[in-house]
């Protein structure tokens, strides 16, 4: 079961400056963390992306936010897009802890700093020093690659490489139709003021579906909603000429809104809070 959120590359178009744009993306990252989103996908919105802050700005800042603080300096260095990352709120991702003797310990993200000829690698995973670990026969890693470590003890250090996703969310860049066509997309929802109003009764039905099948929720930008971005009418069965990338539901999670415009980061909290109930 996977929870995916799709946001446009034009997400920060209306921000006054790069600092405000960065802060806005921090709220998006917070929403993804709070509601345990697995994938945060930036899809291209060519008609609304003015490139004021550089191509790929939205995806780069979100990727930086998703990187554990202890790896950010090594993973990113200095980049123009990251000029104001000091305003990003801390995500404080909860560690995923295993159970039993084989799964004990917590998961951490690491970066491979050196690959040896003896089947071992050195990994920086935020402990006092990089640690040397054997590579499982089923895995192949290279220098600079990000990997997941399960740490069962810090003193002395006991850890191992595992083929599991690290805590938090992954950031991807992909076309919206490709995301909706994924086999693990679950129920596909277009968040829009033009959608069906979410009621208590309707939420009960959706909760069962999303719990069993997962979900993919697509959001537009404040000045450019999904119908404008996708070039389709609300509730349309198809997007453009792709009949196999239809939404299952257009949904309005902020009915009777008191503001003329609901910001995308606000819509994320308003939408994911009810849809992730079990």
CSV table of C-alpha atoms in Angstrom, one decimal:
chain,number,residue,atom,x,y,z
A,1,UNK,CA,0.0,0.0,0.0
A,2,UNK,CA,1.5,3.3,-1.1
A,3,UNK,CA,0.6,6.9,-0.5
A,4,UNK,CA,1.7,9.2,-3.3
A,5,UNK,CA,1.3,13.0,-3.6
A,6,UNK,CA,1.7,14.8,-6.9
A,7,UNK,CA,2.4,18.6,-7.0
A,8,UNK,CA,3.2,20.8,-10.0
A,9,UNK,CA,6.6,22.3,-10.9
A,10,UNK,CA,4.7,25.7,-10.8
A,11,UNK,CA,4.0,25.3,-7.0
A,12,UNK,CA,6.0,28.4,-6.0
A,13,UNK,CA,5.1,30.6,-8.9
A,14,UNK,CA,3.2,33.1,-6.8
A,15,UNK,CA,5.8,33.3,-4.1
A,16,UNK,CA,7.3,36.8,-3.7
A,17,UNK,CA,10.9,35.7,-3.5
A,18,UNK,CA,13.1,32.7,-3.1
A,19,UNK,CA,13.0,32.7,0.6
A,20,UNK,CA,9.2,32.6,0.6
A,21,UNK,CA,9.2,29.9,-2.1
A,22,UNK,CA,11.5,27.8,0.1
A,23,UNK,CA,9.4,28.3,3.2
A,24,UNK,CA,6.3,27.2,1.2
A,25,UNK,CA,8.1,24.0,0.1
A,26,UNK,CA,9.0,23.4,3.7
A,27,UNK,CA,5.2,23.2,4.6
A,28,UNK,CA,4.7,20.7,1.7
A,29,UNK,CA,7.5,18.6,3.1
A,30,UNK,CA,6.0,18.8,6.6
A,31,UNK,CA,2.6,17.6,5.3
A,32,UNK,CA,4.2,14.7,3.5
A,33,UNK,CA,6.1,13.7,6.7
A,34,UNK,CA,3.1,14.1,9.1
A,35,UNK,CA,0.8,12.0,7.0
A,36,UNK,CA,3.4,9.4,6.1
A,37,UNK,CA,3.5,10.0,2.3
A,38,UNK,CA,5.8,7.5,0.6
A,39,UNK,CA,6.3,9.4,-2.7
A,40,UNK,CA,6.2,13.1,-3.3
A,41,UNK,CA,6.2,13.6,-7.1
A,42,UNK,CA,6.9,16.9,-8.9
A,43,UNK,CA,5.1,16.8,-12.3
A,44,UNK,CA,5.8,19.3,-15.0
A,45,UNK,CA,3.5,22.3,-15.5
A,46,UNK,CA,5.1,24.0,-18.5
A,47,UNK,CA,2.4,26.6,-18.7
A,48,UNK,CA,2.8,27.9,-15.2
A,49,UNK,CA,6.5,27.5,-14.5
A,50,UNK,CA,8.3,30.8,-15.0
A,51,UNK,CA,11.7,29.5,-13.9
A,52,UNK,CA,12.4,32.5,-11.6
A,53,UNK,CA,14.3,30.4,-9.2
A,54,UNK,CA,15.9,28.0,-11.7
A,55,UNK,CA,14.8,24.9,-13.4
A,56,UNK,CA,14.1,22.1,-11.0
A,57,UNK,CA,13.9,24.4,-8.0
A,58,UNK,CA,10.8,22.8,-6.5
A,59,UNK,CA,12.2,19.2,-6.8
A,60,UNK,CA,15.7,20.2,-5.5
A,61,UNK,CA,14.4,21.9,-2.4
A,62,UNK,CA,12.0,19.1,-1.6
A,63,UNK,CA,14.8,16.5,-2.1
A,64,UNK,CA,17.0,18.5,0.3
A,65,UNK,CA,14.2,18.7,2.9
A,66,UNK,CA,13.8,14.9,2.6
A,67,UNK,CA,17.5,14.3,3.2
A,68,UNK,CA,18.4,13.7,6.9
A,69,UNK,CA,20.2,16.7,8.5
A,70,UNK,CA,23.3,14.6,9.1
A,71,UNK,CA,23.7,13.9,5.4
A,72,UNK,CA,22.8,17.3,3.9
A,73,UNK,CA,26.3,18.8,3.8
A,74,UNK,CA,27.9,15.8,2.1
A,75,UNK,CA,24.9,15.1,-0.2
A,76,UNK,CA,24.3,18.7,-1.4
A,77,UNK,CA,27.2,21.1,-0.7
A,78,UNK,CA,26.3,24.6,-1.9
A,79,UNK,CA,23.8,25.3,-4.6
A,80,UNK,CA,21.9,28.4,-5.7
A,81,UNK,CA,18.5,26.7,-5.2
A,82,UNK,CA,19.4,26.0,-1.6
A,83,UNK,CA,20.2,29.6,-0.6
A,84,UNK,CA,17.4,29.9,1.9
A,85,UNK,CA,17.1,26.3,3.2
A,86,UNK,CA,17.7,27.7,6.7
A,87,UNK,CA,14.0,28.6,6.8
A,88,UNK,CA,12.8,25.0,6.2
A,89,UNK,CA,11.1,23.6,9.3
A,90,UNK,CA,12.6,20.4,10.8
A,91,UNK,CA,10.7,17.3,9.7
A,92,UNK,CA,11.7,15.1,12.6
A,93,UNK,CA,10.9,11.9,10.8
A,94,UNK,CA,10.0,9.1,13.2
A,95,UNK,CA,12.5,6.2,13.1
A,96,UNK,CA,11.1,2.9,11.8
A,97,UNK,CA,11.9,0.3,14.4
A,98,UNK,CA,11.8,-3.4,13.7
A,99,UNK,CA,10.7,-6.2,16.1
A,100,UNK,CA,12.2,-9.4,17.0
A,101,UNK,CA,15.9,-10.5,16.9
A,102,UNK,CA,16.1,-10.3,13.1
A,103,UNK,CA,14.4,-6.9,12.7
A,104,UNK,CA,15.5,-5.1,15.8
A,105,UNK,CA,16.9,-1.6,15.6
A,106,UNK,CA,16.1,1.6,13.7
A,107,UNK,CA,16.4,2.5,10.1
A,108,UNK,CA,18.8,5.3,9.0
A,109,UNK,CA,19.8,6.6,5.6
A,110,UNK,CA,23.5,6.6,4.7
A,111,UNK,CA,25.8,7.5,1.9
A,112,UNK,CA,28.4,5.1,0.6
A,113,UNK,CA,31.8,6.9,0.8
A,114,UNK,CA,34.1,4.0,-0.2
A,115,UNK,CA,33.7,0.6,-1.9
A,116,UNK,CA,36.3,-1.9,-0.9
A,117,UNK,CA,37.6,-5.0,-2.8
A,118,UNK,CA,36.7,-7.3,0.1
A,119,UNK,CA,32.9,-7.0,-0.3
A,120,UNK,CA,32.6,-4.3,2.3
A,121,UNK,CA,31.7,-0.6,2.0
A,122,UNK,CA,32.2,2.5,4.2
A,123,UNK,CA,29.0,4.3,4.9
A,124,UNK,CA,28.3,7.7,6.5
A,125,UNK,CA,25.0,7.3,8.3
A,126,UNK,CA,25.3,10.1,10.9
A,127,UNK,CA,27.2,8.2,13.6
A,128,UNK,CA,30.5,9.6,14.9
A,129,UNK,CA,32.5,8.1,12.1
A,130,UNK,CA,31.7,6.3,8.8
A,131,UNK,CA,31.2,2.6,9.4
A,132,UNK,CA,32.4,-0.4,7.5
A,133,UNK,CA,29.7,-2.9,6.5
A,134,UNK,CA,29.5,-6.1,4.5
A,135,UNK,CA,27.4,-5.9,1.3
A,136,UNK,CA,24.7,-8.6,1.3
A,137,UNK,CA,25.0,-10.9,-1.8
A,138,UNK,CA,21.7,-9.7,-3.1
A,139,UNK,CA,22.8,-6.1,-3.2
A,140,UNK,CA,25.1,-4.0,-5.4
A,141,UNK,CA,26.2,-0.6,-4.2
A,142,UNK,CA,28.5,2.1,-5.6
A,143,UNK,CA,30.3,5.1,-4.1
A,144,UNK,CA,28.0,8.1,-3.5
A,145,UNK,CA,24.9,5.9,-3.5
A,146,UNK,CA,22.3,6.4,-0.7
A,147,UNK,CA,21.5,3.2,1.2
A,148,UNK,CA,19.4,2.1,4.2
A,149,UNK,CA,21.1,1.0,7.4
A,150,UNK,CA,19.5,-0.9,10.3
A,151,UNK,CA,21.3,0.1,13.5
A,152,UNK,CA,20.7,-2.3,16.4
A,153,UNK,CA,23.4,-0.8,18.7
A,154,UNK,CA,25.5,2.3,18.9
A,155,UNK,CA,28.0,1.3,21.6
A,156,UNK,CA,29.4,-0.9,20.2
A,157,UNK,CA,28.2,-0.1,16.7
A,158,UNK,CA,26.1,-3.0,15.2
A,159,UNK,CA,24.5,-2.3,11.9
A,160,UNK,CA,23.8,-3.8,8.5
A,161,UNK,CA,22.7,-2.8,5.0
A,162,UNK,CA,19.1,-3.6,4.3
A,163,UNK,CA,17.1,-3.5,1.1
A,164,UNK,CA,14.3,-1.3,2.6
A,165,UNK,CA,13.2,2.2,2.0
A,166,UNK,CA,14.5,4.6,4.6
A,167,UNK,CA,12.1,6.5,6.9
A,168,UNK,CA,10.4,9.5,5.4
A,169,UNK,CA,9.4,10.2,1.8
A,170,UNK,CA,11.1,9.9,-1.6
A,171,UNK,CA,11.0,12.8,-4.1
A,172,UNK,CA,10.6,12.0,-7.7
A,173,UNK,CA,10.1,13.9,-11.0
A,174,UNK,CA,7.6,12.3,-13.3
A,175,UNK,CA,4.7,13.1,-15.7
A,176,UNK,CA,1.3,13.0,-14.0
A,177,UNK,CA,-0.1,10.4,-16.4
A,178,UNK,CA,2.8,8.0,-15.7
A,179,UNK,CA,2.1,8.3,-11.9
A,180,UNK,CA,-1.6,7.6,-12.3
A,181,UNK,CA,-0.9,4.5,-14.4
A,182,UNK,CA,1.4,2.9,-11.8
A,183,UNK,CA,0.2,-0.5,-10.6
A,184,UNK,CA,0.5,0.7,-7.0
A,185,UNK,CA,-1.3,4.0,-7.5
A,186,UNK,CA,-4.4,2.9,-5.5
A,187,UNK,CA,-7.4,5.2,-5.6
A,188,UNK,CA,-6.5,8.2,-7.8
A,189,UNK,CA,-7.9,11.5,-6.5
A,190,UNK,CA,-7.8,14.9,-8.1
A,191,UNK,CA,-8.0,17.5,-5.3
A,192,UNK,CA,-10.0,20.4,-6.7
A,193,UNK,CA,-12.6,23.0,-5.7
A,194,UNK,CA,-14.5,21.7,-8.7
A,195,UNK,CA,-14.8,18.2,-7.1
A,196,UNK,CA,-17.3,16.3,-5.2
A,197,UNK,CA,-17.7,17.7,-1.7
A,198,UNK,CA,-16.1,15.5,1.0
A,199,UNK,CA,-18.7,14.6,3.6
A,200,UNK,CA,-18.6,12.4,6.7
A,201,UNK,CA,-20.5,9.7,5.0
A,202,UNK,CA,-18.4,9.8,1.9
A,203,UNK,CA,-15.2,9.7,4.0
A,204,UNK,CA,-16.2,6.4,5.5
A,205,UNK,CA,-16.4,4.8,2.1
A,206,UNK,CA,-13.1,6.3,1.0
A,207,UNK,CA,-11.3,5.4,4.2
A,208,UNK,CA,-11.9,1.7,3.5
A,209,UNK,CA,-10.6,2.0,-0.1
A,210,UNK,CA,-7.5,4.0,0.8
A,211,UNK,CA,-6.6,1.7,3.7
A,212,UNK,CA,-6.8,-1.4,1.5
A,213,UNK,CA,-5.5,0.0,-1.8
A,214,UNK,CA,-3.4,3.1,-1.0
A,215,UNK,CA,-3.9,6.4,-2.8
A,216,UNK,CA,-2.5,8.9,-5.2
A,217,UNK,CA,-3.6,12.5,-4.8
A,218,UNK,CA,-2.8,15.2,-7.3
A,219,UNK,CA,-2.8,18.9,-6.5
A,220,UNK,CA,-2.7,22.0,-8.6
A,221,UNK,CA,-1.3,25.4,-7.9
A,222,UNK,CA,-3.3,28.3,-6.3
A,223,UNK,CA,-3.6,30.4,-9.5
A,224,UNK,CA,-3.7,27.4,-11.8
A,225,UNK,CA,-5.8,24.4,-10.7
A,226,UNK,CA,-5.7,20.9,-12.1
A,227,UNK,CA,-8.3,21.5,-14.9
A,228,UNK,CA,-6.1,24.3,-16.3
A,229,UNK,CA,-2.9,22.4,-15.8
A,230,UNK,CA,-4.2,19.2,-17.4
A,231,UNK,CA,-6.3,20.9,-20.1
A,232,UNK,CA,-9.4,19.0,-19.2
A,233,UNK,CA,-12.9,19.6,-17.7
A,234,UNK,CA,-13.4,18.8,-14.0
A,235,UNK,CA,-14.6,15.2,-13.6
A,236,UNK,CA,-13.4,14.4,-17.2
A,237,UNK,CA,-12.7,10.7,-17.7
A,238,UNK,CA,-9.5,11.3,-19.5
A,239,UNK,CA,-6.5,13.6,-19.3
A,240,UNK,CA,-5.7,14.9,-22.8
A,241,UNK,CA,-5.5,11.9,-25.2
A,242,UNK,CA,-4.6,9.3,-22.6
A,243,UNK,CA,-7.7,7.2,-21.8
A,244,UNK,CA,-5.8,5.0,-19.4
A,245,UNK,CA,-4.7,7.7,-17.0
A,246,UNK,CA,-8.1,8.7,-15.6
A,247,UNK,CA,-8.8,9.8,-12.0
A,248,UNK,CA,-11.1,7.7,-9.9
A,249,UNK,CA,-12.5,10.8,-8.2
A,250,UNK,CA,-12.4,14.6,-8.2
A,251,UNK,CA,-12.7,15.7,-4.6
A,252,UNK,CA,-13.2,19.0,-2.8
A,253,UNK,CA,-11.8,18.7,0.7
A,254,UNK,CA,-12.3,22.4,1.6
A,255,UNK,CA,-16.0,23.0,1.0
A,256,UNK,CA,-17.3,26.5,1.7
A,257,UNK,CA,-13.8,27.9,1.9
A,258,UNK,CA,-13.6,31.3,3.6
A,259,UNK,CA,-10.6,32.5,1.5
A,260,UNK,CA,-10.8,33.1,-2.3
A,261,UNK,CA,-7.7,30.9,-2.7
A,262,UNK,CA,-6.5,27.8,-0.8
A,263,UNK,CA,-2.8,27.5,-1.1
A,264,UNK,CA,-1.4,24.1,-2.2
A,265,UNK,CA,0.4,23.5,1.1
A,266,UNK,CA,-2.9,24.2,2.9
A,267,UNK,CA,-4.8,21.9,0.6
A,268,UNK,CA,-2.3,19.1,1.4
A,269,UNK,CA,-3.0,19.3,5.1
A,270,UNK,CA,-6.8,19.6,4.6
A,271,UNK,CA,-6.8,16.6,2.1
A,272,UNK,CA,-4.4,14.2,3.6
A,273,UNK,CA,-5.7,14.5,7.2
A,274,UNK,CA,-9.1,12.8,6.5
A,275,UNK,CA,-7.9,10.6,3.6
A,276,UNK,CA,-5.2,8.9,5.8
A,277,UNK,CA,-7.6,8.0,8.6
A,278,UNK,CA,-8.0,4.3,9.3
